Coordinates of C-alpha atoms and ligand atoms in Angstrom, one line a residue:
M1 CA 22.6 1.8 20.7
S2 CA 25.4 -0.8 20.3
L3 CA 24.8 -4.4 21.1
E4 CA 27.2 -4.3 24.1
S5 CA 25.4 -1.3 25.8
L6 CA 22.1 -3.0 25.0
T7 CA 23.1 -6.2 26.6
S8 CA 24.4 -4.3 29.7
L9 CA 21.1 -2.3 29.9
V10 CA 19.1 -5.6 29.8
T11 CA 21.3 -6.9 32.7
Q12 CA 21.3 -3.7 34.8
R13 CA 17.5 -3.1 34.4
Q14 CA 16.7 -6.8 34.8
F15 CA 14.8 -6.9 31.6
A16 CA 13.2 -10.1 30.5
R17 CA 15.7 -12.3 28.5
R18 CA 13.6 -11.8 25.3
A19 CA 14.2 -8.0 25.4
E20 CA 17.6 -8.4 23.9
K21 CA 16.1 -9.9 20.7
F22 CA 13.6 -7.2 20.0
L23 CA 15.0 -4.1 21.5
P24 CA 17.3 -2.8 18.7
S25 CA 14.8 -0.4 17.2
L26 CA 14.6 -0.7 13.5
W27 CA 13.5 2.8 13.0
A28 CA 16.3 4.2 15.3
E29 CA 18.7 2.3 13.0
V30 CA 17.2 3.8 9.9
G31 CA 17.3 7.2 11.6
D32 CA 21.0 6.6 12.3
L33 CA 21.5 5.8 8.7
F34 CA 20.1 9.2 7.8
E35 CA 22.2 10.9 10.3
R36 CA 25.5 9.3 9.2
H37 CA 24.7 10.0 5.5
P38 CA 22.6 13.3 5.4
G39 CA 21.0 14.4 2.3
P40 CA 21.1 11.4 -0.1
I41 CA 18.3 10.0 -2.0
F42 CA 16.9 7.3 0.3
F43 CA 15.1 4.4 -1.3
G44 CA 14.3 2.8 2.0
N45 CA 10.9 4.4 2.9
G46 CA 8.0 2.1 2.6
A47 CA 5.3 4.7 3.0
P48 CA 2.9 6.1 0.4
A49 CA 4.0 9.4 -1.1
P50 CA 2.6 12.4 0.8
E51 CA 1.1 13.7 -2.4
L52 CA -0.8 10.4 -3.0
M53 CA -2.5 10.6 0.5
P54 CA -6.1 12.0 0.3
I55 CA -5.4 14.8 2.8
A56 CA -8.3 17.1 1.8
R57 CA -10.8 14.2 1.8
L58 CA -9.4 13.2 5.3
Q59 CA -9.9 16.8 6.6
E60 CA -13.5 17.0 5.3
A61 CA -14.3 13.6 6.8
A62 CA -12.6 14.5 10.1
S63 CA -14.7 17.7 10.6
R64 CA -17.9 15.7 9.9
V65 CA -16.9 13.0 12.4
W66 CA -15.8 15.5 15.1
A67 CA -19.2 17.4 14.6
E68 CA -20.9 14.2 15.7
A69 CA -18.5 13.1 18.3
G70 CA -20.8 13.8 21.2
T71 CA -20.7 11.2 23.8
R72 CA -19.0 8.3 22.1
L73 CA -15.6 8.9 23.4
G74 CA -15.9 6.4 26.3
Y75 CA -14.7 2.9 26.3
T76 CA -16.1 0.0 24.3
E77 CA -16.0 -1.2 20.6
A78 CA -13.2 -3.6 21.5
A79 CA -13.4 -5.2 18.0
G80 CA -13.7 -1.9 16.3
Y81 CA -16.3 0.4 14.9
A82 CA -19.1 -1.9 13.6
P83 CA -20.0 0.0 10.5
L84 CA -16.4 -0.1 9.5
R85 CA -16.2 -3.9 10.0
V86 CA -19.3 -4.3 7.7
L87 CA -17.6 -2.2 5.0
I88 CA -14.3 -4.1 5.4
A89 CA -16.3 -7.4 5.0
E90 CA -17.9 -6.0 1.9
R91 CA -14.7 -4.8 0.3
M92 CA -13.1 -8.2 1.1
A93 CA -16.1 -10.0 -0.5
G94 CA -15.6 -7.8 -3.6
Q95 CA -12.1 -9.3 -3.8
G96 CA -13.3 -12.9 -3.5
M97 CA -12.9 -13.3 0.2
R98 CA -16.2 -14.3 1.8
T99 CA -16.0 -12.7 5.3
I100 CA -18.6 -11.6 7.8
P101 CA -18.2 -8.6 10.2
D102 CA -18.0 -11.0 13.1
E103 CA -14.8 -12.4 11.6
I104 CA -13.2 -8.9 11.6
M105 CA -11.4 -6.9 14.3
V106 CA -10.2 -3.4 13.6
T107 CA -6.6 -3.0 14.8
N108 CA -3.9 -0.3 15.3
G109 CA -2.5 -0.9 11.8
S110 CA -1.9 -4.5 10.5
Q111 CA 1.3 -4.5 12.7
Q112 CA -0.9 -4.9 15.8
G113 CA -2.6 -7.9 14.1
I114 CA 0.7 -9.7 13.8
D115 CA 1.5 -8.9 17.4
L116 CA -1.9 -10.1 18.7
I117 CA -1.7 -13.4 16.7
A118 CA 1.8 -14.0 18.0
R119 CA 0.6 -13.1 21.6
L120 CA -2.3 -15.5 21.3
M121 CA -0.4 -18.4 19.6
L122 CA 3.2 -18.5 20.5
D123 CA 5.0 -19.9 23.5
P124 CA 8.6 -19.2 23.8
G125 CA 10.5 -21.5 21.4
D126 CA 7.5 -22.1 19.1
M127 CA 8.3 -22.2 15.4
V128 CA 7.0 -19.8 12.9
I129 CA 7.5 -20.3 9.1
V130 CA 8.5 -17.1 7.2
E131 CA 9.7 -16.4 3.8
G132 CA 13.3 -15.6 3.4
P133 CA 13.4 -12.5 3.1
T134 CA 10.3 -11.2 5.0
Y135 CA 8.8 -8.1 6.6
L136 CA 11.1 -6.7 9.2
G137 CA 8.2 -5.6 11.5
A138 CA 6.9 -9.3 11.6
I139 CA 10.3 -10.4 12.7
Q140 CA 10.2 -7.8 15.5
A141 CA 6.8 -8.9 16.6
F142 CA 7.6 -12.7 16.6
D143 CA 10.9 -12.0 18.3
A144 CA 9.1 -10.3 21.1
Y145 CA 7.4 -13.7 21.8
E146 CA 10.7 -15.6 21.6
A147 CA 9.7 -17.5 18.4
E148 CA 12.1 -19.7 16.4
Y149 CA 12.0 -19.5 12.7
L150 CA 12.0 -21.8 9.7
V151 CA 13.1 -19.5 6.9
I152 CA 12.0 -20.7 3.4
P153 CA 13.8 -19.5 0.3
M154 CA 11.8 -17.8 -2.4
D155 CA 12.2 -17.7 -6.2
E156 CA 10.5 -15.5 -8.7
E157 CA 7.2 -17.2 -8.0
G158 CA 7.4 -16.8 -4.2
I159 CA 8.0 -19.3 -1.4
E160 CA 9.6 -22.6 -2.7
L161 CA 7.2 -25.5 -1.9
N162 CA 9.9 -28.4 -1.8
A163 CA 11.9 -26.3 0.6
L164 CA 8.9 -25.7 2.8
E165 CA 8.1 -29.4 2.8
R166 CA 11.6 -30.4 3.7
A167 CA 11.9 -27.7 6.4
I168 CA 8.7 -28.9 8.1
A169 CA 9.8 -32.5 7.9
G170 CA 13.2 -31.6 9.4
A171 CA 11.9 -29.4 12.2
M172 CA 12.3 -30.3 15.8
R173 CA 8.8 -29.3 16.5
L174 CA 5.7 -28.7 14.3
P175 CA 5.5 -25.1 13.4
K176 CA 2.5 -23.2 14.7
L177 CA 2.2 -20.4 12.2
L178 CA 3.1 -19.8 8.5
Y179 CA 3.4 -16.1 8.0
T180 CA 3.4 -14.9 4.3
I181 CA 3.0 -11.8 2.2
P182 CA 1.9 -13.4 -1.1
T183 CA 1.1 -10.3 -3.1
F184 CA 3.8 -7.6 -3.9
Q185 CA 5.9 -8.9 -1.0
N186 CA 7.8 -6.7 1.3
P187 CA 10.7 -6.7 0.7
T188 CA 11.0 -8.5 -2.7
G189 CA 7.9 -7.0 -4.6
R190 CA 7.2 -10.7 -5.7
T191 CA 3.8 -12.2 -6.1
Q192 CA 3.1 -15.9 -5.4
S193 CA 1.7 -17.7 -8.4
R194 CA -1.6 -19.6 -8.1
E195 CA 0.0 -22.9 -8.0
R196 CA 2.3 -21.9 -5.1
R197 CA -0.7 -20.4 -3.2
E198 CA -2.6 -23.7 -3.6
G199 CA 0.4 -25.8 -2.7
L200 CA 1.2 -23.6 0.4
L201 CA -2.3 -24.0 1.6
A202 CA -2.3 -27.8 1.0
I203 CA 1.0 -28.3 2.9
A204 CA -0.3 -26.0 5.8
R205 CA -3.6 -28.0 6.0
R206 CA -1.9 -31.3 6.0
H207 CA 0.2 -30.3 9.0
G208 CA -2.5 -28.3 10.8
I209 CA -0.5 -25.0 10.5
L210 CA -2.3 -21.7 10.8
V211 CA -1.6 -19.5 7.8
V212 CA -1.4 -15.7 8.2
E213 CA -1.8 -13.9 5.0
D214 CA -0.4 -10.2 5.3
D215 CA -1.7 -8.2 2.4
P216 CA -1.0 -4.4 2.8
Y217 CA -0.4 -3.8 -0.9
G218 CA -2.9 -6.0 -2.7
E219 CA -5.1 -3.1 -3.8
L220 CA -2.0 -1.4 -5.4
R221 CA -1.7 -3.6 -8.4
V222 CA -0.4 -1.5 -11.4
S223 CA 0.0 -4.3 -14.1
G224 CA -0.6 -8.0 -14.7
T225 CA -3.7 -10.0 -13.4
P226 CA -4.6 -10.6 -9.8
E227 CA -4.1 -14.0 -8.1
P228 CA -6.7 -15.1 -5.6
N229 CA -5.9 -14.2 -2.1
L230 CA -5.1 -17.1 0.2
R231 CA -8.1 -16.4 2.3
A232 CA -10.3 -16.6 -0.9
L233 CA -8.9 -20.0 -1.4
D234 CA -9.2 -21.0 2.2
P235 CA -11.5 -19.3 4.8
G236 CA -9.4 -20.8 7.5
V237 CA -6.6 -18.4 6.8
V238 CA -6.1 -15.3 9.0
Y239 CA -5.9 -12.2 6.8
L240 CA -4.3 -8.9 7.6
G241 CA -5.4 -5.7 6.0
T242 CA -4.6 -2.1 6.4
F243 CA -5.5 1.3 5.3
S244 CA -1.9 2.4 5.8
K245 CA -0.9 2.2 2.1
T246 CA -4.2 2.9 0.4
I247 CA -4.9 6.0 2.6
A248 CA -2.1 6.9 5.0
P249 CA 0.0 5.0 7.7
G250 CA -0.2 7.7 10.3
L251 CA -4.0 6.9 10.7
R252 CA -3.1 3.5 12.2
V253 CA -6.1 1.8 11.0
G254 CA -5.9 -1.9 9.9
W255 CA -7.8 -5.0 10.5
T256 CA -7.6 -8.7 11.1
A257 CA -10.1 -11.1 9.5
A258 CA -10.0 -14.6 11.1
P259 CA -12.3 -17.5 11.7
A260 CA -14.9 -16.3 14.0
D261 CA -13.8 -18.5 16.9
L262 CA -10.4 -16.7 16.8
I263 CA -11.9 -13.2 17.1
G264 CA -12.9 -13.3 20.7
P265 CA -9.5 -14.5 21.9
L266 CA -7.8 -11.9 19.7
V267 CA -10.0 -9.2 21.2
S268 CA -9.0 -10.4 24.7
A269 CA -5.5 -10.5 23.7
R270 CA -5.8 -6.8 22.5
E271 CA -7.5 -5.7 25.7
A272 CA -4.4 -6.5 27.6
A273 CA -2.4 -4.2 25.3
D274 CA -4.6 -1.2 24.8
V275 CA -8.2 -1.9 26.2
H276 CA -9.5 -1.2 22.7
G277 CA -8.7 0.9 19.7
E278 CA -9.5 4.6 19.1
R279 CA -13.0 5.6 18.2
T280 CA -12.6 8.6 15.9
T281 CA -10.1 7.8 13.2
S282 CA -11.8 4.6 12.4
R283 CA -15.0 6.7 11.7
I284 CA -13.0 9.1 9.5
V285 CA -11.6 6.0 7.6
H286 CA -15.1 4.6 7.4
Q287 CA -16.3 7.8 5.6
I288 CA -13.5 7.6 3.1
A289 CA -13.6 3.8 2.6
G290 CA -17.4 4.0 2.0
G291 CA -17.0 7.0 -0.3
S292 CA -14.1 8.2 -2.3
L293 CA -11.5 5.5 -1.6
D294 CA -11.9 3.8 -5.0
D295 CA -11.5 7.1 -6.9
H296 CA -8.5 7.9 -4.8
L297 CA -7.0 4.4 -5.6
V298 CA -7.2 5.1 -9.3
I299 CA -5.0 8.2 -8.8
A300 CA -2.7 6.5 -6.4
R301 CA -2.1 3.5 -8.7
A302 CA -1.4 5.8 -11.6
G303 CA 1.2 7.6 -9.4
Y304 CA 2.9 4.3 -8.3
R305 CA 2.8 2.9 -11.9
R306 CA 4.7 6.0 -13.1
R307 CA 7.2 5.7 -10.3
R308 CA 7.8 2.0 -10.9
N309 CA 8.2 2.4 -14.6
T310 CA 10.7 5.3 -14.0
M311 CA 12.7 3.0 -11.7
L312 CA 12.7 0.1 -14.2
A313 CA 13.7 2.3 -17.1
A314 CA 16.5 3.9 -14.9
L315 CA 17.8 0.5 -13.9
H316 CA 18.1 -0.6 -17.4
T317 CA 20.4 2.2 -18.3
A318 CA 22.3 2.6 -15.0
M319 CA 23.1 -1.0 -13.7
P320 CA 26.2 -2.7 -14.6
E321 CA 26.3 -6.3 -15.9
G322 CA 25.5 -8.9 -13.3
V323 CA 22.8 -6.9 -11.5
R324 CA 19.4 -8.5 -11.7
W325 CA 15.8 -7.5 -10.8
Q326 CA 12.3 -8.6 -11.3
E327 CA 9.4 -6.3 -12.4
P328 CA 7.0 -5.9 -9.4
E329 CA 3.4 -5.8 -10.6
G330 CA 2.3 -3.6 -7.7
G331 CA 3.1 -2.5 -4.2
F332 CA 6.1 -0.3 -3.2
F333 CA 9.2 -2.4 -3.6
L334 CA 11.8 -3.9 -6.0
W335 CA 14.5 -6.3 -5.0
L336 CA 17.8 -5.6 -6.5
E337 CA 20.1 -8.5 -6.7
L338 CA 23.9 -7.6 -6.9
P339 CA 26.6 -10.0 -8.0
E340 CA 26.9 -12.5 -5.1
H341 CA 30.2 -11.5 -3.8
L342 CA 28.9 -8.0 -2.9
D343 CA 27.3 -7.5 0.5
A344 CA 24.6 -4.8 0.2
E345 CA 25.2 -3.7 3.8
A346 CA 28.9 -3.3 3.3
L347 CA 28.2 -1.4 0.2
L348 CA 26.0 1.2 2.0
P349 CA 28.8 3.6 3.0
L350 CA 30.1 3.7 -0.6
A351 CA 26.6 4.2 -1.9
A352 CA 26.1 7.0 0.6
T353 CA 29.3 8.8 -0.7
H354 CA 27.5 8.7 -4.1
G355 CA 24.4 10.2 -2.5
V356 CA 22.1 7.3 -2.3
T357 CA 21.0 4.8 0.4
Y358 CA 18.6 1.9 0.6
M359 CA 17.6 -1.1 3.0
P360 CA 20.2 -3.8 2.8
G361 CA 18.6 -7.2 2.1
G362 CA 20.1 -8.9 5.1
W363 CA 18.0 -6.8 7.4
F364 CA 14.9 -8.8 6.2
F365 CA 16.1 -12.2 7.6
P366 CA 15.6 -13.2 11.2
D367 CA 19.3 -13.9 11.5
R368 CA 20.4 -10.7 9.7
R369 CA 22.6 -12.6 7.4
S370 CA 25.0 -11.3 4.8
C371 CA 23.0 -10.7 1.6
S372 CA 23.9 -9.4 -1.8
A373 CA 20.4 -7.9 -2.4
A374 CA 18.9 -4.5 -1.6
R375 CA 15.2 -3.4 -1.2
L376 CA 14.4 -0.3 -3.2
S377 CA 11.3 1.5 -2.5
Y378 CA 9.8 3.7 -5.3
S379 CA 6.7 4.8 -3.5
S380 CA 7.5 8.1 -1.9
I381 CA 10.1 9.6 -4.2
G382 CA 9.4 11.9 -7.2
E383 CA 10.3 10.6 -10.6
D384 CA 13.2 12.8 -11.3
R385 CA 14.8 11.9 -7.9
I386 CA 14.2 8.2 -8.7
E387 CA 16.1 8.5 -11.9
E388 CA 18.9 10.4 -10.3
G389 CA 19.1 8.0 -7.3
I390 CA 19.3 4.9 -9.6
Q391 CA 22.1 6.6 -11.6
R392 CA 24.0 7.3 -8.3
L393 CA 23.4 3.6 -7.2
G394 CA 24.6 2.3 -10.6
A395 CA 27.8 4.4 -10.2
A396 CA 28.4 3.1 -6.6
I397 CA 27.9 -0.6 -7.6
S398 CA 30.2 -0.1 -10.7
E399 CA 32.9 1.3 -8.5
A400 CA 32.4 -1.6 -6.0
L401 CA 32.8 -3.9 -9.0
G402 CA 35.9 -2.1 -10.1
Q403 CA 34.2 -1.0 -13.4
K404 CA 34.1 2.5 -14.8
P405 CA 30.6 3.9 -14.3
Ligands
PMP1 N1 3.0 -5.9 6.9 C1 3.8 -5.5 5.9 C2 4.2 -6.4 4.9 C3 4.2 -4.1 5.8 O1 5.0 -3.8 4.8 C4 3.7 -3.2 6.8 C5 4.2 -1.8 6.7 N2 5.4 -1.5 6.2 C6 2.9 -3.7 7.7 C7 2.5 -5.0 7.7 C8 2.5 -2.7 8.9 O2 1.5 -1.8 8.3 P1 0.6 -1.0 9.3 O3 0.9 0.4 9.0 O4 -0.8 -1.4 8.8 O5 0.8 -1.5 10.7

């Protein structure tokens, strides 16, 4: 829907003022992109590969769960299935994050966690600190509560601390939240160094800003050594986890781990949206997470490692001079930086004529700015298609730069 027709719908239907900010549906836009350019290799999909989802294990677990369904399909369990909360607490403890089940609420994906924190914390005009670029879905959630943003630039080691200090000092109001994806960030694939993590927490503590650590990809490390989670360094951090990337996004099972005094208000905020979560899929996930998940993750990591390596090797041979990228150590994404005078969104139609599309970097900023970078996802595409797609992209960029491919 065009911005003009959206604006007129908002007026005609007397929608709230904020609707104009969050109504353009990202997924409708991505769908449009497909429709306009059918058939190309699409590097935009941030989902796991279907062949790396444990479907047979899910089927088995589902039939066991349904055999026992009985009378438990009524209301309750507003904070989620208790045994799953215990298991999540144990898994987090295994990763150095001391957490008890009372600090955990199971959510409808981690996206709901972002929404509920925003719902609980943000009055219109409140400031949220985000990395620039950041996760699109978080921008959508914060926009719905009429947040204002402090967008902090990143380098190879993540959020820049001097810029963070300066932005807070120069802000009209003290920001309320600092939302960050420190590990295998969406969209850049970057991981914050330990020094940055400690620095970020120190700054947030000094100003009394609540830190939200979004960590959907942390368990999908394929090289390098892990950095401690922010929540491992500071139990006051709100941590968002999910089974969307480790099992499957369609299950919609994630969680929020927060200081215990925040869980009650978050559960109340959630009741206003959906009373409580479902009571069947979380039991299926509990069976997998308590059983074969670690075995599955070994297979999944090997698959993502192969895909990442294929993309890196293809980039080395296909990209013209002046294009840069950083090797992600895990997760699903790689951030491709084109020469600065190229706008990745403006390049899309040409790329599509070469048979390849991607997510332009500008989409990952709250102000949708012009940006010369693109997010390339390697998670859901087979290796031969990755190779072919990168060759096509290299040819498109070369053409835009006026070079022979
Ligand atoms: N946060 C980030 C950084 C993500 O990349 C995603 C999914 N793309 C989410 C949250 C939402 O995931 P979920 O399916 O758990 O809602």
